[in-house]
PDB file of C-alpha atoms in Angstrom:
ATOM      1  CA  UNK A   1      19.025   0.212   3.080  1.00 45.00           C
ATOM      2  CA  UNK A   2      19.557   1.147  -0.655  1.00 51.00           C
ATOM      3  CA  UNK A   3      17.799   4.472  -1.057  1.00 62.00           C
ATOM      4  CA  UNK A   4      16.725   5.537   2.040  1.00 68.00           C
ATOM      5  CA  UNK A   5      15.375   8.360   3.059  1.00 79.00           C
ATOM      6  CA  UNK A   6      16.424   9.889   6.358  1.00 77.00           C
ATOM      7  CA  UNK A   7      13.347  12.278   6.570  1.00 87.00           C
ATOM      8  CA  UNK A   8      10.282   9.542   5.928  1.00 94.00           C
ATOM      9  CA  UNK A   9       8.840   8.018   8.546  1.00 94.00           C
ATOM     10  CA  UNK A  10       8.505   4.467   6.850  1.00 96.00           C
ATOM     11  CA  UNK A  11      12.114   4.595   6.002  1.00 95.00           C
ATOM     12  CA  UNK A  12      12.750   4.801   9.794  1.00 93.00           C
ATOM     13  CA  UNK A  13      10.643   2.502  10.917  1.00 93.00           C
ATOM     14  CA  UNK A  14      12.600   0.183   8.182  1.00 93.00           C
ATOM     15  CA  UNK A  15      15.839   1.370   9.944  1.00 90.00           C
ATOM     16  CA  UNK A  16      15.825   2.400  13.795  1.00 89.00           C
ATOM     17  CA  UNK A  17      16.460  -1.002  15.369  1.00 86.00           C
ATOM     18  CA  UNK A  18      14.590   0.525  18.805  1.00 90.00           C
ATOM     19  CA  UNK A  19      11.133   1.381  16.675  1.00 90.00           C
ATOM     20  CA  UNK A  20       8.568   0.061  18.759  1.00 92.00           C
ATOM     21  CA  UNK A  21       6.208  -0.953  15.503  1.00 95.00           C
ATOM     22  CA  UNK A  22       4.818  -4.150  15.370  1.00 95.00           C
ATOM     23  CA  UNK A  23       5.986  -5.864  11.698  1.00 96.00           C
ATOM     24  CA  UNK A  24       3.254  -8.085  11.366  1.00 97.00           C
ATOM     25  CA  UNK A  25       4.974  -9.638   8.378  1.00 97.00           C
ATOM     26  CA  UNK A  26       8.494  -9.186   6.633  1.00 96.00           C
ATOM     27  CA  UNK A  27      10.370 -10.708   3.309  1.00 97.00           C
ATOM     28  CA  UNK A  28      12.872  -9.134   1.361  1.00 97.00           C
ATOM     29  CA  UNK A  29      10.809  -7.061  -0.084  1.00 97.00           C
ATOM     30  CA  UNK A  30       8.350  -5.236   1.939  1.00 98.00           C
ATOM     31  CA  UNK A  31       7.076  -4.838   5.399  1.00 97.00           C
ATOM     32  CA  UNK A  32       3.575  -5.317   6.972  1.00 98.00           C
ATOM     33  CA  UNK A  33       2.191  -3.119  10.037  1.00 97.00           C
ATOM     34  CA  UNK A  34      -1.055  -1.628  10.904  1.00 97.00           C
ATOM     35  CA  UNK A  35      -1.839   1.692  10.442  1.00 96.00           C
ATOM     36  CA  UNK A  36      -1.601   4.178  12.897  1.00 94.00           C
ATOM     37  CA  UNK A  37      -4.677   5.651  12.477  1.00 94.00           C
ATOM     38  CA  UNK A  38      -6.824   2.893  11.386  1.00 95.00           C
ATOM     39  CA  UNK A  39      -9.520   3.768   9.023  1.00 96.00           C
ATOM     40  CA  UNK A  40     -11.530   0.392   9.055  1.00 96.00           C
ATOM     41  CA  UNK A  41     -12.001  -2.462  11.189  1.00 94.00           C
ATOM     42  CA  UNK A  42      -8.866  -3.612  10.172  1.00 96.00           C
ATOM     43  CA  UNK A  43      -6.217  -1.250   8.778  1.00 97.00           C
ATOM     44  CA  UNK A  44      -2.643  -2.490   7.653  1.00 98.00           C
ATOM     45  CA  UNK A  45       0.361  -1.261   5.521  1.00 98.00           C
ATOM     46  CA  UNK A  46       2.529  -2.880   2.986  1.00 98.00           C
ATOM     47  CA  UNK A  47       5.415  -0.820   1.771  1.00 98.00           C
ATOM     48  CA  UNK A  48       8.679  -1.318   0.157  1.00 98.00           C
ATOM     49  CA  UNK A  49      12.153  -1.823   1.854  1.00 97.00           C
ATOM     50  CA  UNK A  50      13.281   0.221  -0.938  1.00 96.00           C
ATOM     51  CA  UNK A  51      12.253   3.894  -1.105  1.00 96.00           C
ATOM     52  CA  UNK A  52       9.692   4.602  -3.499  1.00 97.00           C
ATOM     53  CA  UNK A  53       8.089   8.139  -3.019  1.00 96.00           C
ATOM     54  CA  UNK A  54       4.645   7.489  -4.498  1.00 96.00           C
ATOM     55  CA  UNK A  55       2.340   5.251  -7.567  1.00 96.00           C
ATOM     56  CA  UNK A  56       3.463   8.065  -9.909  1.00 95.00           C
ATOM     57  CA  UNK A  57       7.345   6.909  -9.567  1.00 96.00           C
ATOM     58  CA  UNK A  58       6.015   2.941 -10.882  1.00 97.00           C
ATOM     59  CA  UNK A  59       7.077   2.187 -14.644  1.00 96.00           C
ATOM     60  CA  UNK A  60       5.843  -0.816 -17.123  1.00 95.00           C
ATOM     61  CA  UNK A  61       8.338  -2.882 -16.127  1.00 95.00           C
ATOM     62  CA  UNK A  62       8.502  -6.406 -14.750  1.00 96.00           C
ATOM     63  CA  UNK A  63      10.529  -5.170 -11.233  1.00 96.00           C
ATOM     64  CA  UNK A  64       7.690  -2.411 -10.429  1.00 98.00           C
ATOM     65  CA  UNK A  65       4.696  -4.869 -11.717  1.00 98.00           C
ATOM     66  CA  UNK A  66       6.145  -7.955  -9.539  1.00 98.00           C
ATOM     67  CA  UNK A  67       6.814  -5.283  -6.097  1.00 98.00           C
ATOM     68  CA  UNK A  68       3.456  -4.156  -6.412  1.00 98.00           C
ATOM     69  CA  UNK A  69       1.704  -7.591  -7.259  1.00 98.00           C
ATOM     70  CA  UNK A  70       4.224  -9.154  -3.778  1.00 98.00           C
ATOM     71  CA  UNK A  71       2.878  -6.713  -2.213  1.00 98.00           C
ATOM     72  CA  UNK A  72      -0.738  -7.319  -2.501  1.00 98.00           C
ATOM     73  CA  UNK A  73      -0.319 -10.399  -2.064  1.00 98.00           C
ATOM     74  CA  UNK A  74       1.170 -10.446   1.301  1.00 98.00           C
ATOM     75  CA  UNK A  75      -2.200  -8.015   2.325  1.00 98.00           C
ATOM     76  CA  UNK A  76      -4.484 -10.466   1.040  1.00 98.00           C
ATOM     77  CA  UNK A  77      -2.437 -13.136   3.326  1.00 98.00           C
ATOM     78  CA  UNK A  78      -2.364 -10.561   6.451  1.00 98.00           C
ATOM     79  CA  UNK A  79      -6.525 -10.034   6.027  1.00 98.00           C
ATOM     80  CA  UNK A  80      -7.551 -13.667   4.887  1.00 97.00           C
ATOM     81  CA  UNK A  81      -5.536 -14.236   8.213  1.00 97.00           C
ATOM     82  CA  UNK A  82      -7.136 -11.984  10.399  1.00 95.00           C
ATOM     83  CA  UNK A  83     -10.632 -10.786   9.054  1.00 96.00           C
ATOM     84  CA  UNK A  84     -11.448 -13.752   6.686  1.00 93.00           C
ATOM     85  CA  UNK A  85     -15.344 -13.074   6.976  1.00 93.00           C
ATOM     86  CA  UNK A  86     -15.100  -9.285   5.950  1.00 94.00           C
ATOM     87  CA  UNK A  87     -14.814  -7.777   2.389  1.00 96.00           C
ATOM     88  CA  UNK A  88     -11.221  -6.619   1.653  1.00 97.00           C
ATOM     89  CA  UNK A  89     -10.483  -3.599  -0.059  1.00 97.00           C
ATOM     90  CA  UNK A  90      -6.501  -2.763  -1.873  1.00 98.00           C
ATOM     91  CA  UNK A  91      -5.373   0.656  -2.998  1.00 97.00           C
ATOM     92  CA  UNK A  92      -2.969   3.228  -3.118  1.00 97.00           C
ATOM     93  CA  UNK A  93      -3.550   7.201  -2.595  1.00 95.00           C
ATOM     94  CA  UNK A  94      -2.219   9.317  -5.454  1.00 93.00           C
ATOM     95  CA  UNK A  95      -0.261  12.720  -5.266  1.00 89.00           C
ATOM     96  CA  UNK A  96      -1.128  15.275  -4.212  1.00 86.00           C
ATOM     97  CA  UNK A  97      -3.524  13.007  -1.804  1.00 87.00           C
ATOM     98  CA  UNK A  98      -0.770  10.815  -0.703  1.00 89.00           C
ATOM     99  CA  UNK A  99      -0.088  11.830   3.442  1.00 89.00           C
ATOM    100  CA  UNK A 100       3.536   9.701   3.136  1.00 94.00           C
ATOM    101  CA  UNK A 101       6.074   9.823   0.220  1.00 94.00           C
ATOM    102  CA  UNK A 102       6.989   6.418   0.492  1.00 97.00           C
ATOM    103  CA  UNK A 103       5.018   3.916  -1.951  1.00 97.00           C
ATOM    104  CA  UNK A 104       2.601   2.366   0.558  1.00 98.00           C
ATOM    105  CA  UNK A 105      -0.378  -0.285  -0.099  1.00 98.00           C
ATOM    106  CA  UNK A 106      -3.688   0.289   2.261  1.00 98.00           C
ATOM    107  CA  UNK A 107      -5.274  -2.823   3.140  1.00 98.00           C
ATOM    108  CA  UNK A 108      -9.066  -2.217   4.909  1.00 97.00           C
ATOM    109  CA  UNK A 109     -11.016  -5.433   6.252  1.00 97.00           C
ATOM    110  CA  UNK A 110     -14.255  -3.189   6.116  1.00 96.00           C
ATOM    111  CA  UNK A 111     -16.450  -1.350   6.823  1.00 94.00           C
ATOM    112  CA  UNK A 112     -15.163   1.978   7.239  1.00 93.00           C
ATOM    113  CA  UNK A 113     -15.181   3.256  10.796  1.00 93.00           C
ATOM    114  CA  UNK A 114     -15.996   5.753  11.175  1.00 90.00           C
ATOM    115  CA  UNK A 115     -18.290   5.648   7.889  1.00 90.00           C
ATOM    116  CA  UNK A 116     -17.338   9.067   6.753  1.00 89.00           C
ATOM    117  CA  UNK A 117     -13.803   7.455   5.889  1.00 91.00           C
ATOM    118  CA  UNK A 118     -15.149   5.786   2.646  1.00 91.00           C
ATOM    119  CA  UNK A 119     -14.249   9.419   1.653  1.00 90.00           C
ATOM    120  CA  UNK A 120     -10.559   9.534   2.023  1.00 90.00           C
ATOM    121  CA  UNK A 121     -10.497   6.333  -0.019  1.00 93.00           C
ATOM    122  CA  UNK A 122     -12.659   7.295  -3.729  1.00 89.00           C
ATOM    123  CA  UNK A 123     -11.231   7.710  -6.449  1.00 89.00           C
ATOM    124  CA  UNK A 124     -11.292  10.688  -8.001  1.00 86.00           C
ATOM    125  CA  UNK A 125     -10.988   9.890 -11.739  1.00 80.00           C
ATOM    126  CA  UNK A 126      -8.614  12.260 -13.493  1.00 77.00           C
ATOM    127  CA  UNK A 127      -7.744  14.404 -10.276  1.00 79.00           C
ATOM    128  CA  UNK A 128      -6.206  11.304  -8.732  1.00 81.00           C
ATOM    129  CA  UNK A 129      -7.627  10.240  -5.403  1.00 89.00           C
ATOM    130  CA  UNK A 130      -7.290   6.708  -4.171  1.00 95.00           C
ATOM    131  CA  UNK A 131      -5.963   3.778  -7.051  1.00 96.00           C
ATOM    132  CA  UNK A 132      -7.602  -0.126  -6.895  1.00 96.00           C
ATOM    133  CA  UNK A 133      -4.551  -2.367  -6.573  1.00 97.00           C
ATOM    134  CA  UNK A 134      -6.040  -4.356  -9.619  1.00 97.00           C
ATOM    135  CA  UNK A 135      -6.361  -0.749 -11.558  1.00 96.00           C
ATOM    136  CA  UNK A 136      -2.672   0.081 -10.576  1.00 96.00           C
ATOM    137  CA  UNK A 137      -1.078  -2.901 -11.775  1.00 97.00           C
ATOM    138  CA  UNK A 138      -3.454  -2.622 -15.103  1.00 96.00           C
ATOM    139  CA  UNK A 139      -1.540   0.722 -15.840  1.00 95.00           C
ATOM    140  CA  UNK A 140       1.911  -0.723 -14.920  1.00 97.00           C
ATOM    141  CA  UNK A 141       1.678  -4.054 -16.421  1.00 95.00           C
ATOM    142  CA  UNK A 142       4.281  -4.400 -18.753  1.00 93.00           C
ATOM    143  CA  UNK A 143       3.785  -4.733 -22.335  1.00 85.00           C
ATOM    144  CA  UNK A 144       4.164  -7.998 -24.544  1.00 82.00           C
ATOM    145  CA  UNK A 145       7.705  -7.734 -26.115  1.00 74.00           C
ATOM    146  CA  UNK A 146       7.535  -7.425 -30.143  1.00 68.00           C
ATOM    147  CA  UNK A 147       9.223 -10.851 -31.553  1.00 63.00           C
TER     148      UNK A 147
END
């Protein structure tokens, strides 16, 4: 797998044939699974096959803006799926609040549960916190080329 990491835990679930996860989707460009410590009534993962430490390593450009907009995507699928009469929520945590350094998207079919979890999840404006999907892919869309 082109830039793996031997030390994160997504990259070996990605790698180690024997991992007893449950993919509950795969492409060519990301993985689903459900989080191991679910924070909502439903709780799943989308990350990269490639290794991508965290939001912060995303650029304006078209490669980063389409990974991150597949990979949305494929949560709204996996929730619309599985919790189609809950609200859906999208984001991303931001360093130094990020507990994995491997780009991963949360994916909640709330509420919370417990309640107190809504915490973990806020953004917190200029001190990072937890990123929308929709406000992530604002700040990495790229820009119109000059004719």
């Amino acid at each position: 797998m082109a830039g793996a990491n031997q030390t994160c835990i997504f990259c070996q679930i990605l790698n180690d044939p024997n991992s007893t996860t449950r993919l509950l989707h795969t492409d060519e460009k990301v993985v689903a699974f459900q989080d191991i410590k679910p924070a909502a009534r439903r709780h799943y993962l989308v990350i990269p096959k490639e290794h991508i430490p965290t939001v912060r390593d995303l650029q304006r450009r078209d490669e980063d803006y389409s990974l991150v907009s597949h990979m949305l995507s494929v949560g709204q699928e996996l929730l619309q799926k599985d919790a189609p009469q809950t609200i859906h929520r999208f984001g991303f945590h931001q360093p130094p609040f990020n507990s994995v350094d491997h780009l991963h998207l949360h994916c909640f079919a709330l509420p919370f549960m417990p309640r107190w979890k809504v915490v973990k999840y806020m953004s917190l404006g200029p001190f990072g916190g937890f990123i929308e999907a929709q406000k992530l892919l604002e700040k990495i869309r790229p820009l119109p080329s000059k004719v």
